[in-house]
Amino acid sequence: HGTQLDNSVTLTGHVTLGENNHLFPGVVIGAEPQDLSYRGSNTQVIVGDHNIIREMVTMHRGNKPGSETIVGDHNFFMAASHVAHNCRVGNRVVMVNCALAAGHVEIGDGAVISGAVVLHQFIRVGRLVMLRGQSRYSQDIPPFCMADGINNVLGLNVVGLRRAGLGPDARKQLKRAYHALFLSGKSPSEAIKSYSGERTKEVKEL
């Protein structure tokens, strides 16, 4: 109900579209995965509600029997961005022009994937992450952070945290945890074990 398909949109294979989506010209959803091991299995793409999918965006179906690519709600995919096979995209994610997510990438709610960013297969991009344009990642990006270059975490996404409604105390606890994890000189396991700050739900998520 309420989903609009503009001219030259291609839906192929097994595709499920939710309500109130807008697919702009040249969008292709459900095409075979770009995976040399794919053998024509019955796989699918599932797209939620209220997504804006701009010109020439591609979303490929899963690569193994019974698998799927899943996209949530209220996302904004700008022109020529790509969601590969078996990806999991949360809600209110922004993928800017030519941002590329390889197979099996997970993108958390509210993440912003800037222009021409490259996400290597099997990585996780955390909730409310901000990735700077033309950067590339082969390792997980922790939630609530900004990153640039090659797997380079820069600090907390303070503006994004405020916009998401995290209050001053929540941000303060995250800042303390961030310093312990990334600036203490300890290994992640050591930092987690010795961390003495309050373990709020956001700190645990980080």
mmCIF file of C-alpha atoms in Angstrom:
data_model
loop_
_atom_site.group_PDB
_atom_site.id
_atom_site.type_symbol
_atom_site.label_atom_id
_atom_site.label_comp_id
_atom_site.label_asym_id
_atom_site.label_seq_id
_atom_site.Cartn_x
_atom_site.Cartn_y
_atom_site.Cartn_z
ATOM 1 C CA HIS A 1 0.000 0.000 0.000
ATOM 2 C CA GLY A 2 1.301 3.460 -0.904
ATOM 3 C CA THR A 3 4.562 2.281 -2.492
ATOM 4 C CA GLN A 4 5.490 4.199 -5.641
ATOM 5 C CA LEU A 5 7.576 2.713 -8.456
ATOM 6 C CA ASP A 6 8.862 5.240 -10.983
ATOM 7 C CA ASN A 7 9.779 4.383 -14.568
ATOM 8 C CA SER A 8 12.415 1.746 -15.336
ATOM 9 C CA VAL A 9 12.356 0.165 -11.873
ATOM 10 C CA THR A 10 13.243 -3.536 -11.932
ATOM 11 C CA LEU A 11 12.029 -5.991 -9.292
ATOM 12 C CA THR A 12 13.260 -9.487 -10.045
ATOM 13 C CA GLY A 13 13.422 -12.770 -8.194
ATOM 14 C CA HIS A 14 11.671 -12.962 -4.816
ATOM 15 C CA VAL A 15 11.184 -9.407 -3.515
ATOM 16 C CA THR A 16 8.954 -8.238 -0.666
ATOM 17 C CA LEU A 17 8.265 -4.492 -0.470
ATOM 18 C CA GLY A 18 6.547 -2.868 2.484
ATOM 19 C CA GLU A 19 4.321 0.209 2.520
ATOM 20 C CA ASN A 20 4.952 3.807 1.479
ATOM 21 C CA ASN A 21 8.294 3.267 -0.221
ATOM 22 C CA HIS A 22 9.403 5.408 -3.174
ATOM 23 C CA LEU A 23 11.619 3.769 -5.782
ATOM 24 C CA PHE A 24 13.116 6.220 -8.283
ATOM 25 C CA PRO A 25 14.074 5.512 -11.927
ATOM 26 C CA GLY A 26 16.593 2.774 -12.590
ATOM 27 C CA VAL A 27 16.378 1.033 -9.201
ATOM 28 C CA VAL A 28 17.078 -2.709 -9.338
ATOM 29 C CA ILE A 29 16.027 -4.891 -6.398
ATOM 30 C CA GLY A 30 16.325 -8.661 -6.197
ATOM 31 C CA ALA A 31 18.882 -9.338 -8.920
ATOM 32 C CA GLU A 32 21.259 -12.266 -8.573
ATOM 33 C CA PRO A 33 24.107 -11.685 -6.107
ATOM 34 C CA GLN A 34 27.501 -10.761 -7.494
ATOM 35 C CA ASP A 35 28.973 -13.941 -6.065
ATOM 36 C CA LEU A 36 30.722 -16.546 -8.220
ATOM 37 C CA SER A 37 29.513 -19.318 -5.876
ATOM 38 C CA TYR A 38 25.835 -18.496 -6.513
ATOM 39 C CA ARG A 39 24.027 -21.378 -8.216
ATOM 40 C CA GLY A 40 20.531 -20.026 -8.725
ATOM 41 C CA SER A 41 19.186 -20.776 -5.234
ATOM 42 C CA ASN A 42 15.770 -19.518 -4.165
ATOM 43 C CA THR A 43 16.744 -16.460 -2.126
ATOM 44 C CA GLN A 44 15.119 -13.091 -1.542
ATOM 45 C CA VAL A 45 15.193 -9.398 -0.623
ATOM 46 C CA ILE A 46 12.877 -8.006 2.068
ATOM 47 C CA VAL A 47 12.381 -4.226 2.246
ATOM 48 C CA GLY A 48 10.376 -2.560 5.016
ATOM 49 C CA ASP A 49 8.307 0.629 5.026
ATOM 50 C CA HIS A 50 8.857 4.328 4.266
ATOM 51 C CA ASN A 51 12.153 3.927 2.420
ATOM 52 C CA ILE A 52 13.394 6.407 -0.190
ATOM 53 C CA ILE A 53 15.444 4.581 -2.821
ATOM 54 C CA ARG A 54 16.935 6.957 -5.361
ATOM 55 C CA GLU A 55 18.119 6.508 -8.935
ATOM 56 C CA MET A 56 20.197 3.440 -9.878
ATOM 57 C CA VAL A 57 20.303 1.925 -6.381
ATOM 58 C CA THR A 58 20.895 -1.845 -6.417
ATOM 59 C CA MET A 59 19.952 -4.397 -3.743
ATOM 60 C CA HIS A 60 20.842 -8.038 -4.404
ATOM 61 C CA ARG A 61 19.203 -11.156 -3.023
ATOM 62 C CA GLY A 62 20.919 -13.712 -0.767
ATOM 63 C CA ASN A 63 23.561 -16.091 -2.073
ATOM 64 C CA LYS A 64 22.780 -19.347 -0.245
ATOM 65 C CA PRO A 65 19.561 -21.388 -0.260
ATOM 66 C CA GLY A 66 16.899 -19.780 1.917
ATOM 67 C CA SER A 67 18.982 -16.702 2.707
ATOM 68 C CA GLU A 68 17.900 -13.098 2.355
ATOM 69 C CA THR A 69 18.925 -9.475 2.218
ATOM 70 C CA ILE A 70 16.936 -7.389 4.710
ATOM 71 C CA VAL A 71 16.325 -3.632 4.728
ATOM 72 C CA GLY A 72 14.374 -1.956 7.533
ATOM 73 C CA ASP A 73 12.222 1.191 7.662
ATOM 74 C CA HIS A 74 12.662 4.929 7.035
ATOM 75 C CA ASN A 75 15.988 4.553 5.239
ATOM 76 C CA PHE A 76 17.383 6.905 2.585
ATOM 77 C CA PHE A 77 19.453 5.325 -0.167
ATOM 78 C CA MET A 78 20.923 8.006 -2.420
ATOM 79 C CA ALA A 79 21.733 7.506 -6.091
ATOM 80 C CA ALA A 80 23.945 4.572 -7.100
ATOM 81 C CA SER A 81 24.392 3.180 -3.595
ATOM 82 C CA HIS A 82 24.623 -0.605 -3.372
ATOM 83 C CA VAL A 83 23.408 -3.199 -0.851
ATOM 84 C CA ALA A 84 24.931 -6.581 -1.632
ATOM 85 C CA HIS A 85 23.692 -10.084 -0.866
ATOM 86 C CA ASN A 86 22.815 -11.048 2.709
ATOM 87 C CA CYS A 87 23.194 -7.529 4.108
ATOM 88 C CA ARG A 88 21.160 -6.401 7.099
ATOM 89 C CA VAL A 89 20.290 -2.694 7.073
ATOM 90 C CA GLY A 90 18.491 -1.288 10.115
ATOM 91 C CA ASN A 91 16.164 1.702 10.358
ATOM 92 C CA ARG A 92 16.763 5.391 9.526
ATOM 93 C CA VAL A 93 20.056 4.613 7.820
ATOM 94 C CA VAL A 94 21.431 7.027 5.212
ATOM 95 C CA MET A 95 23.607 5.668 2.402
ATOM 96 C CA VAL A 96 24.929 8.590 0.360
ATOM 97 C CA ASN A 97 25.707 8.462 -3.381
ATOM 98 C CA CYS A 98 27.924 5.555 -4.459
ATOM 99 C CA ALA A 99 28.244 4.091 -0.949
ATOM 100 C CA LEU A 100 28.900 0.362 -1.310
ATOM 101 C CA ALA A 101 28.091 -2.399 1.176
ATOM 102 C CA ALA A 102 29.567 -5.784 0.263
ATOM 103 C CA GLY A 103 28.013 -9.117 1.169
ATOM 104 C CA HIS A 104 26.904 -9.937 4.731
ATOM 105 C CA VAL A 105 27.421 -6.380 6.031
ATOM 106 C CA GLU A 106 25.268 -5.313 9.001
ATOM 107 C CA ILE A 107 24.398 -1.613 9.367
ATOM 108 C CA GLY A 108 22.874 -0.425 12.624
ATOM 109 C CA ASP A 109 19.998 2.012 13.101
ATOM 110 C CA GLY A 110 20.679 5.653 12.336
ATOM 111 C CA ALA A 111 24.073 5.111 10.726
ATOM 112 C CA VAL A 112 25.229 7.577 8.062
ATOM 113 C CA ILE A 113 27.364 6.035 5.317
ATOM 114 C CA SER A 114 28.767 9.003 3.393
ATOM 115 C CA GLY A 115 29.518 9.237 -0.313
ATOM 116 C CA ALA A 116 31.750 6.613 -1.959
ATOM 117 C CA VAL A 117 32.337 4.723 1.306
ATOM 118 C CA VAL A 118 33.338 1.080 0.824
ATOM 119 C CA LEU A 119 32.277 -1.535 3.409
ATOM 120 C CA HIS A 120 34.093 -4.876 3.176
ATOM 121 C CA GLN A 121 32.088 -8.066 3.461
ATOM 122 C CA PHE A 122 31.124 -9.524 6.859
ATOM 123 C CA ILE A 123 31.693 -6.336 8.879
ATOM 124 C CA ARG A 124 29.288 -4.620 11.272
ATOM 125 C CA VAL A 125 28.635 -0.890 11.325
ATOM 126 C CA GLY A 126 27.211 0.113 14.681
ATOM 127 C CA ARG A 127 24.196 2.219 15.556
ATOM 128 C CA LEU A 128 24.443 5.999 15.034
ATOM 129 C CA VAL A 129 27.831 5.738 13.332
ATOM 130 C CA MET A 130 29.018 8.502 10.992
ATOM 131 C CA LEU A 131 31.474 7.432 8.262
ATOM 132 C CA ARG A 132 33.311 10.148 6.350
ATOM 133 C CA GLY A 133 33.138 10.171 2.540
ATOM 134 C CA GLN A 134 35.551 8.093 0.447
ATOM 135 C CA SER A 135 36.692 6.072 3.463
ATOM 136 C CA ARG A 136 36.888 2.293 3.553
ATOM 137 C CA TYR A 137 36.464 -0.345 6.223
ATOM 138 C CA SER A 138 37.428 -3.992 6.638
ATOM 139 C CA GLN A 139 36.802 -4.108 10.401
ATOM 140 C CA ASP A 140 33.733 -3.516 12.572
ATOM 141 C CA ILE A 141 32.940 0.111 13.393
ATOM 142 C CA PRO A 142 31.731 0.514 16.998
ATOM 143 C CA PRO A 143 28.355 2.153 17.614
ATOM 144 C CA PHE A 144 28.101 5.881 18.344
ATOM 145 C CA CYS A 145 31.447 6.658 16.680
ATOM 146 C CA MET A 146 32.794 8.670 13.763
ATOM 147 C CA ALA A 147 35.347 7.112 11.432
ATOM 148 C CA ASP A 148 37.502 8.048 8.452
ATOM 149 C CA GLY A 149 40.304 6.759 6.255
ATOM 150 C CA ILE A 150 40.945 3.026 6.602
ATOM 151 C CA ASN A 151 39.339 1.597 9.767
ATOM 152 C CA ASN A 152 40.211 4.797 11.630
ATOM 153 C CA VAL A 153 37.842 5.621 14.507
ATOM 154 C CA LEU A 154 37.984 9.357 15.258
ATOM 155 C CA GLY A 155 35.761 9.807 18.299
ATOM 156 C CA LEU A 156 32.125 9.844 19.336
ATOM 157 C CA ASN A 157 29.431 11.089 16.951
ATOM 158 C CA VAL A 158 28.320 13.726 19.451
ATOM 159 C CA VAL A 159 25.983 15.567 17.068
ATOM 160 C CA GLY A 160 24.331 12.299 16.071
ATOM 161 C CA LEU A 161 23.909 11.297 19.715
ATOM 162 C CA ARG A 162 22.187 14.588 20.525
ATOM 163 C CA ARG A 163 19.890 14.312 17.525
ATOM 164 C CA ALA A 164 18.973 10.778 18.591
ATOM 165 C CA GLY A 165 17.884 12.083 21.985
ATOM 166 C CA LEU A 166 20.708 10.785 24.187
ATOM 167 C CA GLY A 167 20.904 13.060 27.207
ATOM 168 C CA PRO A 168 23.999 14.647 28.776
ATOM 169 C CA ASP A 169 24.535 11.832 31.289
ATOM 170 C CA ALA A 170 24.327 9.126 28.619
ATOM 171 C CA ARG A 171 26.805 11.028 26.462
ATOM 172 C CA LYS A 172 29.129 11.534 29.438
ATOM 173 C CA GLN A 173 29.161 7.809 30.208
ATOM 174 C CA LEU A 174 29.829 6.982 26.564
ATOM 175 C CA LYS A 175 32.720 9.458 26.468
ATOM 176 C CA ARG A 176 34.270 7.826 29.520
ATOM 177 C CA ALA A 177 33.876 4.360 28.007
ATOM 178 C CA TYR A 178 35.280 5.522 24.669
ATOM 179 C CA HIS A 179 38.411 6.871 26.368
ATOM 180 C CA ALA A 180 38.860 3.610 28.264
ATOM 181 C CA LEU A 181 38.512 1.499 25.122
ATOM 182 C CA PHE A 182 40.470 3.528 22.605
ATOM 183 C CA LEU A 183 42.755 5.955 24.428
ATOM 184 C CA SER A 184 43.969 4.075 27.514
ATOM 185 C CA GLY A 185 46.636 2.056 25.727
ATOM 186 C CA LYS A 186 45.041 -1.171 26.916
ATOM 187 C CA SER A 187 43.772 -3.956 24.716
ATOM 188 C CA PRO A 188 39.980 -4.028 24.302
ATOM 189 C CA SER A 189 39.651 -7.080 26.563
ATOM 190 C CA GLU A 190 41.807 -5.457 29.257
ATOM 191 C CA ALA A 191 39.911 -2.167 29.016
ATOM 192 C CA ILE A 192 36.548 -3.904 29.342
ATOM 193 C CA LYS A 193 37.698 -5.990 32.294
ATOM 194 C CA SER A 194 39.136 -3.027 34.207
ATOM 195 C CA TYR A 195 36.456 -0.464 33.315
ATOM 196 C CA SER A 196 35.112 1.140 36.502
ATOM 197 C CA GLY A 197 32.486 3.481 35.024
ATOM 198 C CA GLU A 198 28.757 2.972 34.970
ATOM 199 C CA ARG A 199 27.776 0.258 32.499
ATOM 200 C CA THR A 200 24.697 1.862 30.986
ATOM 201 C CA LYS A 201 22.909 0.143 28.111
ATOM 202 C CA GLU A 202 24.738 2.406 25.647
ATOM 203 C CA VAL A 203 28.112 1.639 27.258
ATOM 204 C CA LYS A 204 27.353 -2.077 27.055
ATOM 205 C CA GLU A 205 26.418 -1.657 23.391
ATOM 206 C CA LEU A 206 29.718 0.113 22.694
#
